[in-house]
């Protein structure tokens, strides 16, 4: 199932196979221990050796006791190998034999999941170079393991809007609250979205959004600035009076100095504005910032020109842009083009009809990205809530829908990312693995993340445990349990 593996409870060995997933966690041992070898386990190793290769050479000890140059007791798939000095000539075990023994189940290694509890990274198998490791076995049962989700676009939750800044301490505490809340939804990392606000607000907040890890919560991966270079005719819930034209402003004027700009990982802008392509080149080449097209009235050709300038994605496709027309496809038509960019979709059943969502996904599954575009009412009860720096109006929450009071203008969503994954699976008919990819691997590829988003050796052991329906049961960060459903 590609990056998604079905887990079966087979044995304490926790071996991953395509239909069975295991997790082995390495932790530092405290003090020296001596463990007597279990003959039954060792005999199994010998039997495996004989099946997969030539029989042990004469004098090869059935107990398979061998020496490790670093010392210590070693565990391999819970078959305990006691370390001793036994370099007798007639019974010497060469390291090449040891290496061969470790590679007998090479097929298993490809499907096994090992996590190093010291580094917090996935590794391919246990090795003899680890320092006094001990195995911890985690029984997973009939559950599913996938990479932890990545939230590309969230404006806040739990009454916290990211544009509200009172002081550094409270803002830092609010980020930690959001981090823990998102971990409950299977999220391992998130980008703080700052909508169109004044330059003073951008400059005040951005320095506090540089990437960092949080204990027991999702990591802050940086900022996504959705504005202020947007088209007022497609403002949505943004404040049109604060929107700017690229040819008349600069990155430094609106976002601040290098300390602020370094926190920005993505900018959404309208490509039809004067000076947009030059700005796209400056953002991408000069600052290594991803550019997404959105809140725009651009036509198809203008979108293509923006892609050639360096843009790589589109923000909440179909929302705040011209509708798809058979003779004038607009930005949405880029989804099926040869130069197709990544494109994000709000799969809450409010911003998009289920059929529209399914159509967009099937047009290019490997470029499809799920976002929530959640606002501060996410996680709160229905009701009327005050505005903030982005929206100076009261906001009405009804279920997952939030609108400006007295209008039908959508502000954002209150859906969670795991809910969006389940919705995509249900409405498009895709597999759960394909839906998860839109909230993990696709985002990692678009954002150039090489440390997360995929379960593979060398990446962070950030993963989520799901049931068959896609409900989040556990979230693990760096090989440590961050959330477990009660």
Short mmCIF file of C-alpha atoms in Angstrom, two decimals:
data_model
loop_
_atom_site.label_atom_id
_atom_site.label_comp_id
_atom_site.label_asym_id
_atom_site.label_seq_id
_atom_site.Cartn_x
_atom_site.Cartn_y
_atom_site.Cartn_z
CA UNK A 1 0.00 0.00 0.00
CA UNK A 2 2.90 2.33 -0.78
CA UNK A 3 3.44 4.58 2.24
CA UNK A 4 0.52 3.16 4.22
CA UNK A 5 0.81 -0.21 5.90
CA UNK A 6 -1.83 -2.45 7.45
CA UNK A 7 -0.86 -3.73 10.90
CA UNK A 8 -1.47 -7.23 12.23
CA UNK A 9 -0.60 -8.46 15.72
CA UNK A 10 1.55 -11.47 14.85
CA UNK A 11 4.28 -11.76 17.45
CA UNK A 12 6.46 -9.78 19.76
CA UNK A 13 8.97 -9.58 16.88
CA UNK A 14 6.87 -6.76 15.40
CA UNK A 15 7.76 -7.54 11.81
CA UNK A 16 6.32 -5.36 9.08
CA UNK A 17 4.99 -7.06 6.02
CA UNK A 18 2.87 -5.53 3.32
CA UNK A 19 -0.18 -6.68 5.24
CA UNK A 20 1.40 -6.48 8.68
CA UNK A 21 3.15 -3.62 10.38
CA UNK A 22 5.56 -3.62 13.29
CA UNK A 23 7.38 -0.98 15.23
CA UNK A 24 10.68 -1.44 17.02
CA UNK A 25 11.93 1.37 19.22
CA UNK A 26 15.55 1.69 20.36
CA UNK A 27 16.34 3.33 23.65
CA UNK A 28 19.57 3.80 25.58
CA UNK A 29 20.17 1.13 28.22
CA UNK A 30 21.19 2.27 31.68
CA UNK A 31 24.05 0.23 33.11
CA UNK A 32 25.40 -3.11 32.01
CA UNK A 33 23.22 -6.20 31.85
CA UNK A 34 23.91 -9.82 31.07
CA UNK A 35 21.11 -11.79 29.47
CA UNK A 36 21.24 -15.50 28.88
CA UNK A 37 20.53 -16.51 25.30
CA UNK A 38 17.22 -18.19 24.59
CA UNK A 39 18.11 -21.44 22.76
CA UNK A 40 14.77 -21.58 20.94
CA UNK A 41 15.27 -18.15 19.41
CA UNK A 42 18.85 -18.94 18.50
CA UNK A 43 17.81 -22.20 16.88
CA UNK A 44 15.32 -20.24 14.81
CA UNK A 45 18.17 -18.05 13.58
CA UNK A 46 20.20 -21.11 12.63
CA UNK A 47 17.22 -22.63 10.82
CA UNK A 48 16.68 -19.38 8.98
CA UNK A 49 20.36 -19.31 8.06
CA UNK A 50 20.11 -22.80 6.58
CA UNK A 51 16.97 -22.00 4.62
CA UNK A 52 18.28 -18.81 3.08
CA UNK A 53 21.89 -19.79 2.44
CA UNK A 54 24.42 -22.55 2.69
CA UNK A 55 24.57 -24.49 5.99
CA UNK A 56 26.88 -23.19 8.70
CA UNK A 57 30.44 -24.21 8.02
CA UNK A 58 31.99 -26.92 10.19
CA UNK A 59 32.48 -25.85 13.74
CA UNK A 60 29.84 -23.10 13.50
CA UNK A 61 28.32 -23.02 16.97
CA UNK A 62 24.62 -23.70 17.20
CA UNK A 63 24.39 -21.14 20.04
CA UNK A 64 25.42 -18.35 17.65
CA UNK A 65 27.34 -16.50 20.33
CA UNK A 66 29.53 -13.82 18.81
CA UNK A 67 31.60 -10.86 19.91
CA UNK A 68 30.67 -7.24 19.46
CA UNK A 69 33.66 -4.86 19.49
CA UNK A 70 31.77 -2.14 21.36
CA UNK A 71 30.62 -4.50 24.13
CA UNK A 72 27.17 -4.68 25.65
CA UNK A 73 24.12 -6.89 25.21
CA UNK A 74 22.35 -6.88 21.88
CA UNK A 75 18.80 -7.70 20.93
CA UNK A 76 17.78 -8.61 17.40
CA UNK A 77 14.05 -9.10 16.85
CA UNK A 78 13.88 -10.09 20.50
CA UNK A 79 16.19 -13.02 19.84
CA UNK A 80 18.82 -12.25 22.46
CA UNK A 81 22.46 -12.65 21.46
CA UNK A 82 24.88 -12.66 24.35
CA UNK A 83 28.21 -10.97 23.69
CA UNK A 84 31.36 -12.83 24.78
CA UNK A 85 34.98 -13.14 23.79
CA UNK A 86 35.05 -16.41 21.86
CA UNK A 87 37.52 -15.81 19.10
CA UNK A 88 38.76 -19.41 19.06
CA UNK A 89 40.34 -20.16 15.71
CA UNK A 90 38.38 -23.34 15.01
CA UNK A 91 35.05 -21.66 15.83
CA UNK A 92 35.70 -18.04 14.77
CA UNK A 93 32.64 -16.25 13.44
CA UNK A 94 33.74 -13.80 10.77
CA UNK A 95 32.00 -10.48 10.48
CA UNK A 96 30.96 -11.33 6.97
CA UNK A 97 28.93 -14.20 8.40
CA UNK A 98 27.36 -11.88 10.94
CA UNK A 99 26.43 -9.42 8.20
CA UNK A 100 24.96 -12.26 6.18
CA UNK A 101 22.97 -13.39 9.18
CA UNK A 102 21.56 -9.89 9.56
CA UNK A 103 20.54 -9.81 5.90
CA UNK A 104 18.79 -13.17 5.80
CA UNK A 105 15.39 -11.51 5.98
CA UNK A 106 16.15 -8.77 3.47
CA UNK A 107 12.59 -8.83 2.20
CA UNK A 108 11.35 -8.25 5.73
CA UNK A 109 13.63 -5.23 6.12
CA UNK A 110 11.86 -3.47 3.28
CA UNK A 111 8.55 -3.75 5.09
CA UNK A 112 9.80 -3.49 8.66
CA UNK A 113 9.54 -0.25 10.58
CA UNK A 114 12.32 0.53 13.02
CA UNK A 115 12.55 3.73 15.03
CA UNK A 116 15.67 4.82 16.87
CA UNK A 117 14.55 6.26 20.19
CA UNK A 118 17.81 8.18 20.57
CA UNK A 119 17.75 10.01 17.24
CA UNK A 120 13.98 9.90 16.70
CA UNK A 121 14.53 8.79 13.10
CA UNK A 122 13.38 5.80 11.09
CA UNK A 123 16.13 3.27 10.38
CA UNK A 124 16.19 0.23 8.15
CA UNK A 125 17.08 -2.39 10.79
CA UNK A 126 18.99 -3.00 13.97
CA UNK A 127 22.72 -2.81 13.49
CA UNK A 128 25.76 -3.70 15.53
CA UNK A 129 26.94 -0.10 15.53
CA UNK A 130 24.22 1.09 17.91
CA UNK A 131 25.34 1.90 21.46
CA UNK A 132 23.76 -0.50 23.92
CA UNK A 133 20.29 -0.52 22.40
CA UNK A 134 17.34 -2.38 23.84
CA UNK A 135 14.20 -3.10 21.96
CA UNK A 136 10.80 -1.93 22.97
CA UNK A 137 7.97 -3.69 21.24
CA UNK A 138 4.70 -1.89 20.54
CA UNK A 139 1.72 -4.06 19.70
CA UNK A 140 -0.35 -2.28 17.07
CA UNK A 141 -3.19 -4.71 16.43
CA UNK A 142 -5.33 -4.37 13.33
CA UNK A 143 -4.57 -0.72 12.75
CA UNK A 144 -2.99 1.45 10.08
CA UNK A 145 0.23 3.44 10.29
CA UNK A 146 0.85 6.44 8.05
CA UNK A 147 3.10 9.53 8.04
CA UNK A 148 1.88 12.25 10.39
CA UNK A 149 -0.21 14.83 8.53
CA UNK A 150 1.14 18.23 7.51
CA UNK A 151 -1.19 21.22 7.87
CA UNK A 152 -0.32 23.70 5.13
CA UNK A 153 -3.01 26.29 5.80
CA UNK A 154 -4.49 27.07 9.20
CA UNK A 155 -5.40 30.49 10.58
CA UNK A 156 -5.89 29.20 14.12
CA UNK A 157 -8.13 27.18 16.44
CA UNK A 158 -9.38 27.03 20.05
CA UNK A 159 -10.18 30.76 19.97
CA UNK A 160 -6.61 31.58 18.89
CA UNK A 161 -6.15 33.54 15.66
CA UNK A 162 -2.55 33.87 14.55
CA UNK A 163 -2.89 37.59 13.75
CA UNK A 164 -3.73 38.39 17.38
CA UNK A 165 -0.52 39.36 19.17
CA UNK A 166 -0.56 40.76 22.71
CA UNK A 167 2.92 39.88 23.91
CA UNK A 168 5.66 37.38 23.12
CA UNK A 169 4.95 35.09 26.07
CA UNK A 170 1.22 34.67 25.43
CA UNK A 171 1.78 34.24 21.71
CA UNK A 172 4.33 31.50 22.37
CA UNK A 173 1.90 29.76 24.74
CA UNK A 174 -0.87 29.97 22.15
CA UNK A 175 1.33 28.33 19.54
CA UNK A 176 1.98 25.48 21.97
CA UNK A 177 -1.76 25.04 22.59
CA UNK A 178 -2.40 24.89 18.86
CA UNK A 179 0.47 22.42 18.48
CA UNK A 180 -1.04 19.99 21.00
CA UNK A 181 -4.54 20.36 19.55
CA UNK A 182 -3.32 19.60 16.04
CA UNK A 183 -1.46 16.49 17.28
CA UNK A 184 -4.84 15.13 18.38
CA UNK A 185 -5.92 15.38 14.75
CA UNK A 186 -2.91 13.41 13.49
CA UNK A 187 -0.88 16.48 12.50
CA UNK A 188 2.89 16.30 12.93
CA UNK A 189 3.75 19.72 11.49
CA UNK A 190 1.91 22.91 10.56
CA UNK A 191 2.42 26.22 8.79
CA UNK A 192 0.89 29.28 10.46
CA UNK A 193 -1.21 31.16 7.90
CA UNK A 194 -1.20 34.94 8.11
CA UNK A 195 -3.92 36.47 5.91
CA UNK A 196 -3.94 40.02 4.55
CA UNK A 197 -3.06 42.30 7.45
CA UNK A 198 -1.13 45.54 7.79
CA UNK A 199 2.64 45.67 7.38
CA UNK A 200 2.97 46.45 11.09
CA UNK A 201 1.18 43.21 12.01
CA UNK A 202 3.30 41.15 9.60
CA UNK A 203 6.51 42.63 11.00
CA UNK A 204 5.40 42.08 14.59
CA UNK A 205 4.39 38.42 14.20
CA UNK A 206 6.68 36.88 11.59
CA UNK A 207 9.85 36.78 13.77
CA UNK A 208 7.98 34.44 16.14
CA UNK A 209 7.07 31.94 13.41
CA UNK A 210 10.45 30.46 12.58
CA UNK A 211 10.38 26.63 12.56
CA UNK A 212 10.63 24.83 15.88
CA UNK A 213 9.62 21.54 17.52
CA UNK A 214 7.19 21.30 20.44
CA UNK A 215 7.22 18.50 23.00
CA UNK A 216 4.03 16.49 22.71
CA UNK A 217 2.72 18.48 19.78
CA UNK A 218 2.98 19.25 16.08
CA UNK A 219 6.05 21.12 14.89
CA UNK A 220 5.83 24.71 13.68
CA UNK A 221 7.21 24.62 10.13
CA UNK A 222 7.09 28.33 9.37
CA UNK A 223 4.64 30.88 7.98
CA UNK A 224 2.32 30.89 4.98
CA UNK A 225 1.52 34.49 4.06
CA UNK A 226 -1.80 34.59 2.22
CA UNK A 227 -1.48 38.18 1.05
CA UNK A 228 -1.30 41.09 0.80
CA UNK A 229 -0.71 40.83 -3.00
CA UNK A 230 -4.24 39.61 -3.75
CA UNK A 231 -6.97 40.77 -6.15
CA UNK A 232 -9.62 42.86 -4.32
CA UNK A 233 -12.29 41.42 -6.63
CA UNK A 234 -11.55 37.98 -5.15
CA UNK A 235 -10.96 39.11 -1.60
CA UNK A 236 -13.19 36.54 0.07
CA UNK A 237 -12.99 37.32 3.79
CA UNK A 238 -9.77 39.35 3.44
CA UNK A 239 -9.65 43.10 4.01
CA UNK A 240 -9.42 44.64 0.51
CA UNK A 241 -8.23 47.97 1.90
CA UNK A 242 -4.96 46.29 2.96
CA UNK A 243 -4.23 44.60 -0.37
CA UNK A 244 -1.17 45.75 -2.29
CA UNK A 245 0.24 45.77 -5.84
CA UNK A 246 3.67 44.14 -6.34
CA UNK A 247 4.99 46.90 -8.60
CA UNK A 248 4.35 49.51 -5.91
CA UNK A 249 5.65 47.67 -2.86
CA UNK A 250 8.54 45.46 -1.79
CA UNK A 251 9.01 42.37 0.34
CA UNK A 252 10.88 44.37 2.97
CA UNK A 253 8.22 47.09 3.13
CA UNK A 254 5.43 44.64 3.87
CA UNK A 255 7.09 41.75 5.71
CA UNK A 256 10.13 43.34 7.33
CA UNK A 257 13.82 42.51 7.53
CA UNK A 258 15.59 39.19 6.96
CA UNK A 259 14.68 38.05 10.47
CA UNK A 260 11.00 38.25 9.53
CA UNK A 261 11.28 37.02 5.95
CA UNK A 262 13.27 33.94 7.02
CA UNK A 263 10.14 32.61 8.75
CA UNK A 264 8.11 32.72 5.52
CA UNK A 265 7.99 29.43 3.63
CA UNK A 266 5.07 30.17 1.29
CA UNK A 267 3.27 33.20 -0.16
CA UNK A 268 -0.10 33.22 -1.91
CA UNK A 269 -0.54 35.99 -4.49
CA UNK A 270 -2.63 36.95 -7.54
CA UNK A 271 -0.52 36.60 -10.72
CA UNK A 272 -2.47 39.16 -12.75
CA UNK A 273 -1.34 42.06 -10.59
CA UNK A 274 1.25 44.40 -12.06
CA UNK A 275 4.76 43.21 -11.20
CA UNK A 276 3.68 39.76 -9.98
CA UNK A 277 6.06 37.69 -12.11
CA UNK A 278 9.05 39.75 -11.02
CA UNK A 279 7.94 39.33 -7.40
CA UNK A 280 7.55 35.58 -7.90
CA UNK A 281 11.13 35.34 -9.14
CA UNK A 282 12.38 37.39 -6.21
CA UNK A 283 10.51 35.27 -3.65
CA UNK A 284 11.51 31.91 -5.12
CA UNK A 285 15.07 32.57 -6.25
CA UNK A 286 16.06 35.23 -3.75
CA UNK A 287 14.44 33.84 -0.59
CA UNK A 288 13.62 30.18 -1.37
CA UNK A 289 9.94 30.85 -0.68
CA UNK A 290 7.26 28.78 -2.42
CA UNK A 291 4.69 30.83 -4.33
CA UNK A 292 1.07 29.77 -4.70
CA UNK A 293 -1.58 31.40 -6.90
CA UNK A 294 -4.85 32.37 -5.29
CA UNK A 295 -7.48 35.03 -4.54
CA UNK A 296 -7.16 35.80 -8.22
CA UNK A 297 -9.16 36.62 -11.34
CA UNK A 298 -6.33 35.49 -13.62
CA UNK A 299 -6.96 33.59 -16.83
CA UNK A 300 -5.27 30.37 -17.88
CA UNK A 301 -2.39 31.98 -19.81
CA UNK A 302 -1.57 34.38 -16.97
CA UNK A 303 -1.39 31.38 -14.67
CA UNK A 304 0.98 29.60 -17.04
CA UNK A 305 3.25 32.65 -17.13
CA UNK A 306 3.32 32.68 -13.32
CA UNK A 307 4.34 29.01 -13.26
CA UNK A 308 7.21 29.76 -15.67
CA UNK A 309 8.27 32.59 -13.34
CA UNK A 310 8.57 30.11 -10.46
CA UNK A 311 5.14 29.58 -8.87
CA UNK A 312 4.53 25.95 -7.95
CA UNK A 313 1.01 25.69 -6.53
CA UNK A 314 -2.52 27.08 -6.28
CA UNK A 315 -4.36 27.95 -3.08
CA UNK A 316 -7.83 26.49 -2.27
CA UNK A 317 -8.69 25.89 -5.94
CA UNK A 318 -12.18 26.97 -7.07
CA UNK A 319 -12.51 29.26 -4.05
CA UNK A 320 -11.70 32.96 -4.51
CA UNK A 321 -10.90 32.55 -8.22
CA UNK A 322 -12.80 32.57 -11.51
CA UNK A 323 -14.97 29.46 -12.02
CA UNK A 324 -13.90 26.72 -14.41
CA UNK A 325 -15.48 27.37 -17.84
CA UNK A 326 -15.22 25.10 -20.87
CA UNK A 327 -13.89 27.93 -23.07
CA UNK A 328 -12.08 29.89 -20.37
CA UNK A 329 -10.71 27.49 -17.73
CA UNK A 330 -8.94 30.11 -15.61
CA UNK A 331 -6.45 29.08 -12.95
CA UNK A 332 -8.46 25.96 -12.14
CA UNK A 333 -7.73 24.65 -15.64
CA UNK A 334 -4.04 24.39 -14.75
CA UNK A 335 -4.78 21.26 -12.72
CA UNK A 336 -4.90 19.09 -15.84
CA UNK A 337 -2.26 20.97 -17.83
CA UNK A 338 1.13 19.58 -18.78
CA UNK A 339 2.74 22.07 -16.39
CA UNK A 340 0.30 21.19 -13.61
CA UNK A 341 1.22 22.82 -10.29
CA UNK A 342 0.33 21.44 -6.89
CA UNK A 343 -3.15 22.54 -5.84
CA UNK A 344 -4.87 22.66 -2.48
CA UNK A 345 -8.49 21.77 -1.78
CA UNK A 346 -10.69 22.39 1.25
CA UNK A 347 -12.43 19.04 1.65
CA UNK A 348 -15.02 20.11 4.22
CA UNK A 349 -18.16 19.71 2.10
CA UNK A 350 -18.79 23.46 2.43
CA UNK A 351 -16.18 25.14 0.26
CA UNK A 352 -16.45 22.47 -2.46
CA UNK A 353 -19.15 20.10 -3.63
CA UNK A 354 -18.15 16.46 -3.25
CA UNK A 355 -18.25 15.94 -7.03
CA UNK A 356 -15.97 18.95 -7.61
CA UNK A 357 -13.51 17.65 -5.05
CA UNK A 358 -13.48 14.21 -6.67
CA UNK A 359 -13.00 15.67 -10.15
CA UNK A 360 -10.02 17.77 -9.07
CA UNK A 361 -8.38 14.90 -7.19
CA UNK A 362 -8.68 12.41 -10.05
CA UNK A 363 -7.24 14.97 -12.49
CA UNK A 364 -3.86 14.74 -10.75
CA UNK A 365 -3.70 12.77 -7.46
CA UNK A 366 0.06 13.27 -7.04
CA UNK A 367 -0.31 17.07 -7.06
CA UNK A 368 -3.44 17.23 -4.88
CA UNK A 369 -3.07 18.73 -1.40
CA UNK A 370 -5.63 18.77 1.39
CA UNK A 371 -5.93 21.83 3.62
CA UNK A 372 -8.40 22.90 6.29
CA UNK A 373 -8.06 26.71 6.05
CA UNK A 374 -9.25 26.47 9.64
CA UNK A 375 -10.02 29.59 11.67
CA UNK A 376 -9.96 30.30 15.38
CA UNK A 377 -13.45 28.85 15.96
CA UNK A 378 -12.18 25.34 15.17
CA UNK A 379 -12.55 23.31 18.34
CA UNK A 380 -15.14 25.73 19.81
CA UNK A 381 -18.90 25.52 20.17
CA UNK A 382 -21.28 27.06 17.63
CA UNK A 383 -22.12 30.70 18.18
CA UNK A 384 -21.24 34.33 17.45
CA UNK A 385 -17.60 35.37 17.84
CA UNK A 386 -15.75 38.71 17.58
CA UNK A 387 -13.51 39.73 14.69
CA UNK A 388 -9.74 40.35 14.66
CA UNK A 389 -6.96 41.99 12.64
CA UNK A 390 -8.08 40.26 9.44
CA UNK A 391 -11.86 40.52 9.79
CA UNK A 392 -13.29 43.53 11.65
CA UNK A 393 -16.74 41.93 11.77
CA UNK A 394 -18.56 39.44 13.96
CA UNK A 395 -18.27 35.83 12.84
CA UNK A 396 -20.98 33.17 12.95
CA UNK A 397 -20.03 29.51 13.46
CA UNK A 398 -22.46 26.77 12.45
CA UNK A 399 -20.86 23.37 12.55
CA UNK A 400 -17.76 23.50 10.35
CA UNK A 401 -18.95 26.62 8.54
CA UNK A 402 -17.91 30.14 9.56
CA UNK A 403 -19.30 33.25 7.84
CA UNK A 404 -19.26 37.00 8.37
CA UNK A 405 -22.37 37.71 10.42
CA UNK A 406 -25.30 38.76 8.24
CA UNK A 407 -23.67 37.52 5.00
CA UNK A 408 -22.91 34.29 3.15
CA UNK A 409 -19.21 35.13 2.88
CA UNK A 410 -17.15 32.14 3.96
CA UNK A 411 -14.31 33.02 6.31
CA UNK A 412 -12.77 29.62 6.67
CA UNK A 413 -13.47 26.17 7.94
CA UNK A 414 -13.55 24.38 11.27
CA UNK A 415 -12.79 20.97 9.81
CA UNK A 416 -9.75 19.01 10.93
CA UNK A 417 -7.22 17.54 8.52
CA UNK A 418 -8.06 13.96 9.43
CA UNK A 419 -11.69 14.72 8.64
CA UNK A 420 -10.63 16.09 5.23
CA UNK A 421 -8.72 12.86 4.57
CA UNK A 422 -11.79 10.78 5.36
CA UNK A 423 -13.98 13.02 3.20
CA UNK A 424 -11.68 12.69 0.20
CA UNK A 425 -11.67 8.92 0.52
CA UNK A 426 -15.45 8.76 0.76
CA UNK A 427 -16.29 11.27 -1.97
CA UNK A 428 -13.66 10.35 -4.55
CA UNK A 429 -13.59 6.60 -4.02
CA UNK A 430 -9.82 6.62 -3.61
CA UNK A 431 -8.00 4.42 -1.13
CA UNK A 432 -7.13 5.63 2.34
CA UNK A 433 -3.45 5.51 1.32
CA UNK A 434 -4.12 7.88 -1.60
CA UNK A 435 -6.08 10.27 0.62
CA UNK A 436 -3.32 10.28 3.23
CA UNK A 437 -0.74 11.06 0.54
CA UNK A 438 -2.58 14.35 -0.13
CA UNK A 439 -2.00 15.40 3.48
CA UNK A 440 1.58 14.14 3.77
CA UNK A 441 3.91 13.18 0.93
CA UNK A 442 2.51 15.60 -1.65
CA UNK A 443 2.96 18.52 0.74
CA UNK A 444 6.46 17.43 1.70
CA UNK A 445 7.47 17.28 -1.95
CA UNK A 446 5.98 20.67 -2.76
CA UNK A 447 7.59 22.37 0.23
CA UNK A 448 10.93 20.59 -0.18
CA UNK A 449 10.71 18.84 3.19
CA UNK A 450 13.22 16.01 3.32
CA UNK A 451 12.88 15.20 7.03
CA UNK A 452 9.18 14.27 7.25
CA UNK A 453 6.04 13.43 5.27
CA UNK A 454 7.15 9.93 4.28
CA UNK A 455 7.91 6.78 6.25
CA UNK A 456 11.45 6.01 5.14
CA UNK A 457 14.90 5.56 6.61
CA UNK A 458 16.54 8.77 7.77
CA UNK A 459 13.34 10.80 8.18
CA UNK A 460 11.75 11.82 11.43
CA UNK A 461 9.65 9.11 13.03
CA UNK A 462 6.50 11.25 12.89
CA UNK A 463 3.55 9.00 12.18
CA UNK A 464 -0.11 8.55 12.92
CA UNK A 465 -2.01 5.37 13.81
CA UNK A 466 -5.46 5.11 12.22
CA UNK A 467 -8.33 2.68 12.27
CA UNK A 468 -9.84 1.34 9.05
CA UNK A 469 -12.08 4.39 8.68
CA UNK A 470 -9.23 6.87 9.04
CA UNK A 471 -9.98 7.94 12.62
CA UNK A 472 -6.88 9.04 14.52
CA UNK A 473 -5.96 6.67 17.34
CA UNK A 474 -2.39 7.79 18.08
CA UNK A 475 0.12 10.39 16.95
CA UNK A 476 3.86 9.80 17.34
CA UNK A 477 6.51 12.52 17.08
CA UNK A 478 10.17 11.58 16.78
CA UNK A 479 9.41 8.08 18.01
CA UNK A 480 7.54 9.35 21.08
CA UNK A 481 3.84 9.09 21.71
CA UNK A 482 2.32 12.58 21.51
CA UNK A 483 -1.37 11.68 21.55
CA UNK A 484 -3.48 8.62 22.27
CA UNK A 485 -7.23 8.55 22.01
CA UNK A 486 -8.82 7.61 25.30
#
